[in-house]
Short mmCIF file of C-alpha atoms and ligand atoms in Angstrom, two decimals:
data_model
loop_
_atom_site.label_atom_id
_atom_site.label_comp_id
_atom_site.label_asym_id
_atom_site.label_seq_id
_atom_site.Cartn_x
_atom_site.Cartn_y
_atom_site.Cartn_z
CA UNK A 1 -57.37 -67.29 25.78
CA UNK A 2 -54.84 -68.59 22.38
CA UNK A 3 -52.57 -71.29 23.56
CA UNK A 4 -51.20 -70.74 19.84
CA UNK A 5 -47.39 -69.07 19.59
CA UNK A 6 -46.84 -66.41 17.19
CA UNK A 7 -45.09 -66.56 13.90
CA UNK A 8 -41.94 -65.22 15.64
CA UNK A 9 -41.87 -66.59 18.73
CA UNK A 10 -42.20 -70.52 16.51
CA UNK A 11 -39.46 -69.06 14.72
CA UNK A 12 -36.87 -68.47 18.00
CA UNK A 13 -37.98 -71.75 19.20
CA UNK A 14 -36.79 -73.64 15.76
CA UNK A 15 -33.60 -71.63 15.41
CA UNK A 16 -32.60 -71.82 19.09
CA UNK A 17 -33.52 -75.44 19.08
CA UNK A 18 -31.92 -76.21 15.70
CA UNK A 19 -28.59 -74.26 17.62
CA UNK A 20 -28.79 -76.30 20.85
CA UNK A 21 -28.47 -80.03 19.26
CA UNK A 22 -26.26 -78.65 16.61
CA UNK A 23 -23.69 -76.14 18.49
CA UNK A 24 -24.57 -77.08 22.39
CA UNK A 25 -25.12 -80.30 22.92
CA UNK A 26 -22.20 -82.11 21.57
CA UNK A 27 -19.84 -79.38 23.76
CA UNK A 28 -21.99 -78.86 26.99
CA UNK A 29 -20.26 -81.96 28.90
CA UNK A 30 -16.70 -80.66 27.68
CA UNK A 31 -17.70 -76.88 29.03
CA UNK A 32 -18.69 -78.47 32.11
CA UNK A 33 -15.53 -80.16 32.84
CA UNK A 34 -12.97 -77.51 32.10
CA UNK A 35 -15.60 -75.15 33.79
CA UNK A 36 -15.19 -73.37 30.41
CA UNK A 37 -16.63 -69.61 29.55
CA UNK A 38 -18.28 -70.29 26.13
CA UNK A 39 -16.98 -67.38 24.56
CA UNK A 40 -17.08 -67.93 21.05
CA UNK A 41 -20.85 -69.19 21.14
CA UNK A 42 -21.99 -67.08 23.27
CA UNK A 43 -20.46 -64.31 19.85
CA UNK A 44 -22.51 -66.63 17.97
CA UNK A 45 -25.53 -66.14 19.50
CA UNK A 46 -24.65 -62.81 19.46
CA UNK A 47 -24.98 -63.22 15.93
CA UNK A 48 -28.39 -64.38 16.17
CA UNK A 49 -29.49 -61.74 18.15
CA UNK A 50 -30.19 -63.08 21.40
CA UNK A 51 -27.75 -61.31 24.19
CA UNK A 52 -30.85 -59.01 23.97
CA UNK A 53 -33.86 -60.79 22.01
CA UNK A 54 -36.26 -57.99 23.97
CA UNK A 55 -34.67 -54.93 23.84
CA UNK A 56 -35.91 -52.69 20.87
CA UNK A 57 -33.95 -52.51 17.62
CA UNK A 58 -33.03 -49.15 18.09
CA UNK A 59 -30.73 -50.00 21.41
CA UNK A 60 -28.51 -52.88 19.37
CA UNK A 61 -31.20 -55.75 20.78
CA UNK A 62 -33.88 -58.19 18.57
CA UNK A 63 -37.09 -55.85 19.10
CA UNK A 64 -38.71 -58.84 19.98
CA UNK A 65 -41.56 -60.01 23.08
CA UNK A 66 -40.47 -61.43 26.63
CA UNK A 67 -42.29 -64.58 25.65
CA UNK A 68 -39.76 -64.92 22.97
CA UNK A 69 -37.28 -64.33 24.81
CA UNK A 70 -38.48 -67.44 27.30
CA UNK A 71 -38.42 -69.71 24.66
CA UNK A 72 -35.01 -68.75 23.24
CA UNK A 73 -33.58 -69.35 27.10
CA UNK A 74 -35.47 -72.71 27.59
CA UNK A 75 -34.21 -74.00 24.22
CA UNK A 76 -30.57 -72.79 25.10
CA UNK A 77 -30.44 -74.25 28.17
CA UNK A 78 -31.90 -77.52 27.12
CA UNK A 79 -28.71 -77.90 24.92
CA UNK A 80 -26.73 -75.82 27.97
CA UNK A 81 -27.71 -74.67 31.08
CA UNK A 82 -24.39 -72.46 31.23
CA UNK A 83 -25.02 -70.66 27.99
CA UNK A 84 -28.46 -70.17 29.21
CA UNK A 85 -27.67 -68.43 32.04
CA UNK A 86 -24.86 -66.32 30.70
CA UNK A 87 -27.64 -64.68 28.52
CA UNK A 88 -30.35 -65.04 31.05
CA UNK A 89 -28.56 -62.29 33.11
CA UNK A 90 -27.49 -60.21 30.53
CA UNK A 91 -30.95 -60.14 28.92
CA UNK A 92 -32.87 -59.79 31.99
CA UNK A 93 -30.50 -58.77 35.07
CA UNK A 94 -28.73 -56.01 33.21
CA UNK A 95 -30.35 -54.69 29.24
CA UNK A 96 -33.62 -54.66 30.94
CA UNK A 97 -32.81 -52.74 33.89
CA UNK A 98 -30.62 -49.80 31.21
CA UNK A 99 -32.99 -50.00 28.70
CA UNK A 100 -36.07 -48.89 31.48
CA UNK A 101 -33.77 -46.49 33.69
CA UNK A 102 -31.32 -45.77 32.02
CA UNK A 103 -31.46 -42.23 29.69
CA UNK A 104 -30.47 -41.89 25.86
CA UNK A 105 -26.93 -40.86 26.51
CA UNK A 106 -26.41 -44.44 29.52
CA UNK A 107 -28.59 -45.96 26.55
CA UNK A 108 -26.10 -45.32 24.00
CA UNK A 109 -23.19 -46.57 26.44
CA UNK A 110 -24.21 -48.95 28.45
CA UNK A 111 -26.87 -50.41 26.36
CA UNK A 112 -26.40 -50.78 22.40
CA UNK A 113 -22.73 -52.91 22.84
CA UNK A 114 -24.68 -55.08 25.72
CA UNK A 115 -27.69 -56.24 23.79
CA UNK A 116 -26.08 -56.83 20.20
CA UNK A 117 -23.78 -58.70 22.08
CA UNK A 118 -20.54 -57.00 21.74
CA UNK A 119 -20.20 -56.51 25.15
CA UNK A 120 -21.65 -58.70 28.27
CA UNK A 121 -23.09 -57.55 31.78
CA UNK A 122 -23.46 -58.31 35.29
CA UNK A 123 -25.78 -57.78 37.68
CA UNK A 124 -24.70 -57.08 41.60
CA UNK A 125 -27.05 -57.41 44.10
CA UNK A 126 -25.97 -59.74 47.15
CA UNK A 127 -22.99 -59.36 49.29
CA UNK A 128 -21.91 -61.83 52.17
CA UNK A 129 -24.69 -60.16 54.59
CA UNK A 130 -27.24 -58.91 52.21
CA UNK A 131 -28.68 -61.89 50.37
CA UNK A 132 -32.22 -62.98 50.78
CA UNK A 133 -32.18 -60.20 52.83
CA UNK A 134 -31.29 -57.65 49.90
CA UNK A 135 -32.51 -54.49 51.74
CA UNK A 136 -28.97 -55.25 53.88
CA UNK A 137 -26.74 -53.90 51.57
CA UNK A 138 -23.85 -52.87 53.52
CA UNK A 139 -21.72 -51.47 50.53
CA UNK A 140 -21.65 -47.79 50.16
CA UNK A 141 -21.60 -44.68 47.68
CA UNK A 142 -20.99 -41.49 48.78
CA UNK A 143 -21.08 -38.29 46.07
CA UNK A 144 -18.45 -35.97 46.09
CA UNK A 145 -18.55 -33.00 43.88
CA UNK A 146 -19.50 -34.53 40.24
CA UNK A 147 -18.86 -37.83 40.85
CA UNK A 148 -19.80 -40.97 43.20
CA UNK A 149 -17.35 -43.00 45.66
CA UNK A 150 -18.07 -46.32 45.56
CA UNK A 151 -16.70 -48.94 48.24
CA UNK A 152 -17.49 -52.92 49.08
CA UNK A 153 -17.76 -56.81 47.91
CA UNK A 154 -20.08 -57.96 45.84
CA UNK A 155 -20.96 -62.09 46.17
CA UNK A 156 -21.96 -64.69 43.79
CA UNK A 157 -21.85 -62.62 40.42
CA UNK A 158 -22.98 -64.74 37.24
CA UNK A 159 -20.32 -63.33 34.26
CA UNK A 160 -18.35 -61.44 36.68
CA UNK A 161 -15.20 -62.19 35.23
CA UNK A 162 -16.18 -61.36 32.09
CA UNK A 163 -18.44 -58.83 32.21
CA UNK A 164 -17.81 -55.30 30.90
CA UNK A 165 -20.08 -53.30 32.94
CA UNK A 166 -21.87 -53.51 35.95
CA UNK A 167 -24.95 -52.84 37.42
CA UNK A 168 -24.52 -52.43 41.41
CA UNK A 169 -26.33 -51.34 44.65
CA UNK A 170 -24.56 -49.37 47.28
CA UNK A 171 -25.80 -48.14 50.67
CA UNK A 172 -26.22 -44.05 49.39
CA UNK A 173 -27.81 -43.25 53.56
CA UNK A 174 -27.11 -44.86 56.42
CA UNK A 175 -30.71 -44.43 58.38
CA UNK A 176 -33.54 -45.32 55.92
CA UNK A 177 -33.20 -49.10 54.80
CA UNK A 178 -34.72 -49.52 51.20
CA UNK A 179 -35.28 -45.91 50.90
CA UNK A 180 -31.20 -45.71 51.25
CA UNK A 181 -29.88 -47.78 48.52
CA UNK A 182 -28.81 -46.84 45.04
CA UNK A 183 -28.53 -48.44 41.52
CA UNK A 184 -25.21 -47.54 39.47
CA UNK A 185 -23.29 -48.79 36.38
CA UNK A 186 -20.00 -49.33 36.75
CA UNK A 187 -17.74 -50.11 34.27
CA UNK A 188 -14.97 -53.19 34.32
CA UNK A 189 -11.84 -50.70 33.42
CA UNK A 190 -12.79 -48.10 36.37
CA UNK A 191 -10.09 -47.92 38.64
CA UNK A 192 -10.52 -49.79 42.27
CA UNK A 193 -12.49 -52.15 40.58
CA UNK A 194 -11.65 -55.71 40.47
CA UNK A 195 -12.48 -59.19 40.49
CA UNK A 196 -12.40 -61.02 43.98
CA UNK A 197 -12.31 -65.10 44.45
CA UNK A 198 -13.89 -67.00 41.51
CA UNK A 199 -15.85 -69.97 43.03
CA UNK A 200 -15.88 -73.40 42.38
CA UNK A 201 -19.30 -74.69 41.57
CA UNK A 202 -21.86 -77.80 41.63
CA UNK A 203 -24.04 -77.02 38.43
CA UNK A 204 -23.43 -74.46 35.47
CA UNK A 205 -19.87 -74.30 35.64
CA UNK A 206 -19.59 -72.52 31.99
CA UNK A 207 -20.70 -69.67 33.63
CA UNK A 208 -18.50 -67.45 36.66
CA UNK A 209 -20.00 -66.73 39.63
CA UNK A 210 -17.26 -64.55 41.19
CA UNK A 211 -16.92 -61.84 43.99
CA UNK A 212 -16.63 -57.64 42.32
CA UNK A 213 -14.77 -55.82 44.81
CA UNK A 214 -15.26 -51.84 45.11
CA UNK A 215 -12.16 -49.94 46.36
CA UNK A 216 -12.79 -46.01 46.16
CA UNK A 217 -14.07 -46.67 42.67
CA UNK A 218 -14.94 -43.25 41.10
CA UNK A 219 -17.94 -43.21 38.85
CA UNK A 220 -19.88 -39.68 36.64
CA UNK A 221 -22.49 -38.60 38.95
CA UNK A 222 -24.89 -39.65 35.66
CA UNK A 223 -24.15 -43.28 36.22
CA UNK A 224 -26.57 -43.31 38.92
CA UNK A 225 -29.51 -45.90 37.36
CA UNK A 226 -32.89 -44.69 38.82
CA UNK A 227 -33.31 -41.86 40.88
CA UNK A 228 -31.16 -41.67 44.30
CA UNK A 229 -32.72 -43.87 46.81
CA UNK A 230 -35.12 -46.38 44.23
CA UNK A 231 -31.89 -48.80 44.22
CA UNK A 232 -34.28 -51.81 46.20
CA UNK A 233 -37.06 -51.28 43.56
CA UNK A 234 -34.68 -51.49 40.67
CA UNK A 235 -33.53 -54.33 41.88
CA UNK A 236 -36.64 -55.96 42.92
CA UNK A 237 -38.03 -54.91 39.35
CA UNK A 238 -35.52 -56.23 38.01
CA UNK A 239 -35.55 -59.49 39.32
CA UNK A 240 -39.76 -59.69 38.46
CA UNK A 241 -38.44 -59.86 34.92
CA UNK A 242 -34.84 -62.44 35.91
CA UNK A 243 -36.58 -64.85 37.31
CA UNK A 244 -38.32 -65.60 34.29
CA UNK A 245 -35.06 -66.18 32.34
CA UNK A 246 -34.06 -68.36 35.82
CA UNK A 247 -37.67 -70.16 35.58
CA UNK A 248 -37.32 -70.55 31.35
CA UNK A 249 -33.39 -71.91 32.16
CA UNK A 250 -34.79 -74.63 34.53
CA UNK A 251 -37.54 -75.75 31.88
CA UNK A 252 -35.32 -76.42 29.78
CA UNK A 253 -32.67 -78.33 32.02
CA UNK A 254 -36.18 -80.60 32.87
CA UNK A 255 -37.00 -80.79 29.23
CA UNK A 256 -33.46 -81.89 28.83
CA UNK A 257 -33.46 -84.50 31.31
CA UNK A 258 -36.63 -86.03 29.89
CA UNK A 259 -35.77 -86.70 26.57
CA UNK A 260 -32.70 -87.94 27.86
CA UNK A 261 -34.78 -90.36 30.10
CA UNK A 262 -37.45 -91.25 27.60
CA UNK A 263 -34.83 -91.69 25.21
CA UNK A 264 -32.75 -93.99 27.20
CA UNK A 265 -36.18 -96.32 27.97
CA UNK A 266 -36.30 -97.00 24.69
CA UNK A 267 -32.72 -98.57 24.05
CA UNK A 268 -31.61 -99.75 27.80
CA UNK A 269 -33.05 -103.73 28.17
CA UNK A 270 -34.30 -105.66 30.93
CA UNK A 271 -35.43 -108.64 31.56
CA UNK A 272 -35.38 -109.40 27.71
CA UNK A 273 -37.09 -105.70 26.99
CA UNK A 274 -37.13 -102.25 26.96
CA UNK A 275 -37.45 -100.76 29.74
CA UNK A 276 -39.89 -97.91 28.67
CA UNK A 277 -42.37 -101.49 28.33
CA UNK A 278 -42.57 -101.44 32.06
CA UNK A 279 -45.28 -99.25 34.07
CA UNK A 280 -43.01 -98.59 36.31
CA UNK A 281 -40.54 -96.36 34.03
CA UNK A 282 -43.46 -94.72 31.93
CA UNK A 283 -45.54 -93.21 34.94
CA UNK A 284 -41.88 -91.54 35.82
CA UNK A 285 -41.85 -90.66 32.47
CA UNK A 286 -45.72 -89.24 32.35
CA UNK A 287 -45.11 -87.29 35.27
CA UNK A 288 -42.39 -86.04 34.15
CA UNK A 289 -43.93 -84.86 30.73
CA UNK A 290 -47.05 -83.22 32.50
CA UNK A 291 -44.50 -81.66 35.33
CA UNK A 292 -42.66 -79.97 32.34
CA UNK A 293 -45.98 -79.25 30.38
CA UNK A 294 -47.17 -76.84 33.52
CA UNK A 295 -43.94 -75.49 34.20
CA UNK A 296 -44.17 -73.87 30.56
CA UNK A 297 -47.36 -72.65 31.00
CA UNK A 298 -46.49 -70.57 34.18
CA UNK A 299 -43.53 -69.64 32.09
CA UNK A 300 -44.87 -68.24 29.41
CA UNK A 301 -47.76 -66.91 31.05
CA UNK A 302 -45.38 -64.66 33.37
CA UNK A 303 -43.51 -64.08 30.08
CA UNK A 304 -47.07 -62.73 28.70
CA UNK A 305 -47.51 -60.70 32.04
CA UNK A 306 -44.34 -59.17 31.05
CA UNK A 307 -45.13 -58.58 27.82
CA UNK A 308 -48.06 -56.75 29.08
CA UNK A 309 -47.25 -54.80 32.15
CA UNK A 310 -44.89 -52.98 29.27
CA UNK A 311 -47.98 -51.98 27.68
CA UNK A 312 -49.61 -50.61 31.45
CA UNK A 313 -50.87 -53.88 33.05
CA UNK A 314 -49.20 -53.40 36.34
CA UNK A 315 -46.87 -55.61 38.46
CA UNK A 316 -46.52 -59.61 37.36
CA UNK A 317 -44.25 -60.38 41.22
CA UNK A 318 -46.35 -62.69 42.11
CA UNK A 319 -46.60 -64.77 38.35
CA UNK A 320 -43.00 -64.24 37.88
CA UNK A 321 -42.65 -65.88 41.49
CA UNK A 322 -44.55 -68.93 40.70
CA UNK A 323 -43.23 -69.56 37.29
CA UNK A 324 -39.71 -69.79 38.87
CA UNK A 325 -40.62 -71.58 41.56
CA UNK A 326 -42.49 -74.26 40.15
CA UNK A 327 -40.50 -74.79 36.79
CA UNK A 328 -37.23 -74.67 39.21
CA UNK A 329 -38.53 -77.77 41.56
CA UNK A 330 -39.78 -79.56 39.05
CA UNK A 331 -36.53 -79.04 37.37
CA UNK A 332 -34.67 -80.85 40.20
CA UNK A 333 -37.97 -83.18 40.10
CA UNK A 334 -37.51 -84.02 36.56
CA UNK A 335 -33.59 -84.28 37.03
CA UNK A 336 -33.63 -86.90 39.94
CA UNK A 337 -36.64 -89.23 38.42
CA UNK A 338 -34.20 -89.17 34.82
CA UNK A 339 -30.95 -90.13 36.76
CA UNK A 340 -33.39 -92.88 38.49
CA UNK A 341 -34.51 -93.51 35.11
CA UNK A 342 -31.11 -94.13 33.72
CA UNK A 343 -30.03 -96.38 36.82
CA UNK A 344 -26.28 -96.75 37.98
CA UNK A 345 -25.00 -95.23 34.49
CA UNK A 346 -27.20 -92.51 35.19
CA UNK A 347 -24.62 -91.01 38.64
CA UNK A 348 -21.88 -91.62 35.97
CA UNK A 349 -20.41 -88.52 33.73
CA UNK A 350 -21.01 -91.12 30.81
CA UNK A 351 -24.90 -89.63 30.81
CA UNK A 352 -25.88 -86.15 30.79
CA UNK A 353 -28.44 -86.28 33.28
CA UNK A 354 -26.20 -85.54 36.25
CA UNK A 355 -24.94 -82.75 34.99
CA UNK A 356 -28.53 -81.88 34.23
CA UNK A 357 -28.94 -82.83 38.39
CA UNK A 358 -26.49 -80.29 39.23
CA UNK A 359 -27.35 -77.98 36.80
CA UNK A 360 -31.14 -77.64 37.72
CA UNK A 361 -30.23 -77.29 41.58
CA UNK A 362 -28.96 -73.72 41.46
CA UNK A 363 -32.39 -72.14 39.95
CA UNK A 364 -34.06 -72.87 43.10
CA UNK A 365 -31.24 -70.76 44.93
CA UNK A 366 -30.18 -68.36 42.78
CA UNK A 367 -32.66 -64.97 42.02
CA UNK A 368 -34.58 -65.61 44.66
CA UNK A 369 -34.51 -69.16 46.59
CA UNK A 370 -37.31 -71.19 46.81
CA UNK A 371 -38.44 -69.48 50.08
CA UNK A 372 -38.49 -66.08 48.52
CA UNK A 373 -40.51 -66.76 45.95
CA UNK A 374 -43.10 -68.26 48.27
CA UNK A 375 -42.62 -65.18 50.04
CA UNK A 376 -43.63 -63.04 46.79
CA UNK A 377 -46.60 -65.60 46.27
CA UNK A 378 -47.80 -65.59 49.82
CA UNK A 379 -47.78 -61.42 50.04
CA UNK A 380 -49.66 -61.21 46.99
CA UNK A 381 -52.05 -63.76 47.12
CA UNK A 382 -52.80 -62.32 50.84
CA UNK A 383 -53.36 -59.31 49.85
CA UNK A 384 -56.28 -60.52 47.15
CA UNK A 385 -58.55 -61.26 50.31
CA UNK A 386 -61.25 -58.33 50.94
CA UNK A 387 -60.43 -59.41 54.80
CA UNK A 388 -56.88 -57.73 54.22
CA UNK A 389 -55.94 -54.90 56.34
CA UNK A 390 -52.71 -53.59 54.74
CA UNK A 391 -49.50 -54.43 56.50
N1 COS B 401 -41.31 -54.35 42.32
C1 COS B 401 -41.36 -52.88 42.64
N2 COS B 401 -41.10 -52.47 44.18
C2 COS B 401 -41.11 -53.78 45.02
C3 COS B 401 -40.71 -54.87 44.58
C4 COS B 401 -40.83 -55.18 42.91
N3 COS B 401 -41.16 -56.55 43.14
N4 COS B 401 -40.91 -55.81 45.60
C5 COS B 401 -41.30 -54.98 46.42
N5 COS B 401 -41.30 -53.86 46.34
C6 COS B 401 -40.91 -52.23 47.09
C7 COS B 401 -41.68 -52.10 48.21
O1 COS B 401 -43.40 -51.58 48.05
C8 COS B 401 -41.60 -51.65 49.56
O2 COS B 401 -41.70 -50.75 49.00
P1 COS B 401 -42.18 -49.08 50.23
O3 COS B 401 -41.26 -49.00 51.43
O4 COS B 401 -42.27 -48.05 49.42
O5 COS B 401 -43.96 -49.22 50.62
C9 COS B 401 -39.86 -51.40 49.46
O6 COS B 401 -39.80 -52.36 47.88
C10 COS B 401 -39.69 -52.87 50.23
O7 COS B 401 -40.54 -54.04 50.08
P2 COS B 401 -40.69 -55.47 50.96
O8 COS B 401 -40.90 -54.75 52.29
O9 COS B 401 -41.41 -56.36 50.22
O10 COS B 401 -38.81 -55.76 51.56
P3 COS B 401 -38.72 -56.61 52.08
O11 COS B 401 -37.19 -56.32 53.00
O12 COS B 401 -39.29 -57.73 53.08
O13 COS B 401 -37.54 -58.11 51.12
C11 COS B 401 -38.01 -59.73 49.96
C12 COS B 401 -38.76 -58.76 50.14
C13 COS B 401 -37.29 -60.83 50.27
C14 COS B 401 -38.91 -60.65 48.45
C15 COS B 401 -36.74 -59.34 49.10
O14 COS B 401 -35.41 -58.95 49.44
C16 COS B 401 -36.00 -60.41 47.84
O15 COS B 401 -36.90 -60.54 46.66
N6 COS B 401 -34.88 -61.11 48.34
C17 COS B 401 -34.28 -61.84 47.73
C18 COS B 401 -33.36 -60.55 47.13
C19 COS B 401 -33.32 -61.91 45.39
O16 COS B 401 -33.58 -62.44 45.05
N7 COS B 401 -31.59 -62.32 45.46
C20 COS B 401 -30.64 -63.01 44.68
C21 COS B 401 -29.83 -62.04 44.23
S1 COS B 401 -29.70 -61.65 42.46
S2 COS B 401 -28.56 -63.44 41.72
#
């Protein structure tokens, strides 16, 4: 077992860390306050190859591995969690499945411009009645000659307002539950497609979260992604990877909150000395640092498992669920403690920790709640028992 990063991974860590410090930290509060999508930042990150980190260069990506990808999302989220999720969705929820399930013709049109950052993608699975129960999808796709006719509404779609195309899930059979769902690529300029309600959120305010409305949207038959009836598996396969992106985002948020609390503890004086001299504060900092390091190991391990899966290493659903569960709960715990270290000041918008706290909460919810991660983990560990006899 080796814990050293490769030269390429160190390079992307240093580059994204610098970018976070120089470009993101100074404007993260303004992005949050104004609920502003950081268009200029996304364009700069595209230049750096961060919109398709693990997509091969021939398809417009940077051709790096998923550990490098996780590090990039961690560091960018340390600077601005909204920017982190904008990247994570384009990388893991859009480019990754288009690369994995798309034909070369589809990749040419729907991957190259997205992995290179000229365009932005999103992923539409959730519906008002199908959140955790993703198999409960009710939106419909009906085959009609040389095209499909799509109808329905998707909810809570990150990048929904800005995206140029979406991977969306529709019911192609009423009789089968999971096997009745198929995945489709839909360009945002398709007739009948519109962006509905834009959510007003607690955190990650710089990224849009919207409804996507489909009213008799026609897409050609080759816009079916993967086989008909395999959409649920496309979604689950995609979310296995996506959860590593969100775990990395949570890690970056936790690290940012920790660093803010650590530095503040050396500045803030009470009883004539820095509060960092008090054991009460030191223990909080020690626990924060330890939990973050444990989360980091799980996240990098999950990313390495995804790299191994590409070489025939099998499913990594359990590892990625563990990484997301632990990293997101760590982010919530660490950001809560960070506010505690700051005391009353931490509760105000004069310091960044209240933003980190608000940004952390969603990592326990999107791309599968912590309860869903526990379901995935429990199902996997039970199957590992020699006494397991199937479902
Ligand atoms: N990769 C590939 N296939 C998978 C898979 C994965 N990670 N997970 C499940 N499948 C397959 C199963 O093998 C099963 O296939 P068969 O029917 O051929 O046996 C099928 O999918 C159904 O699986 P399962 O019975 O486990 O589905 P459930 O309806 O019980 O759902 C959970 C399981 C709850 C884990 C799933 O619906 C889920 O992840 N929900 C949360 C969705 C989510 O993250 N939403 C956020 C939206 S994106 S921001």
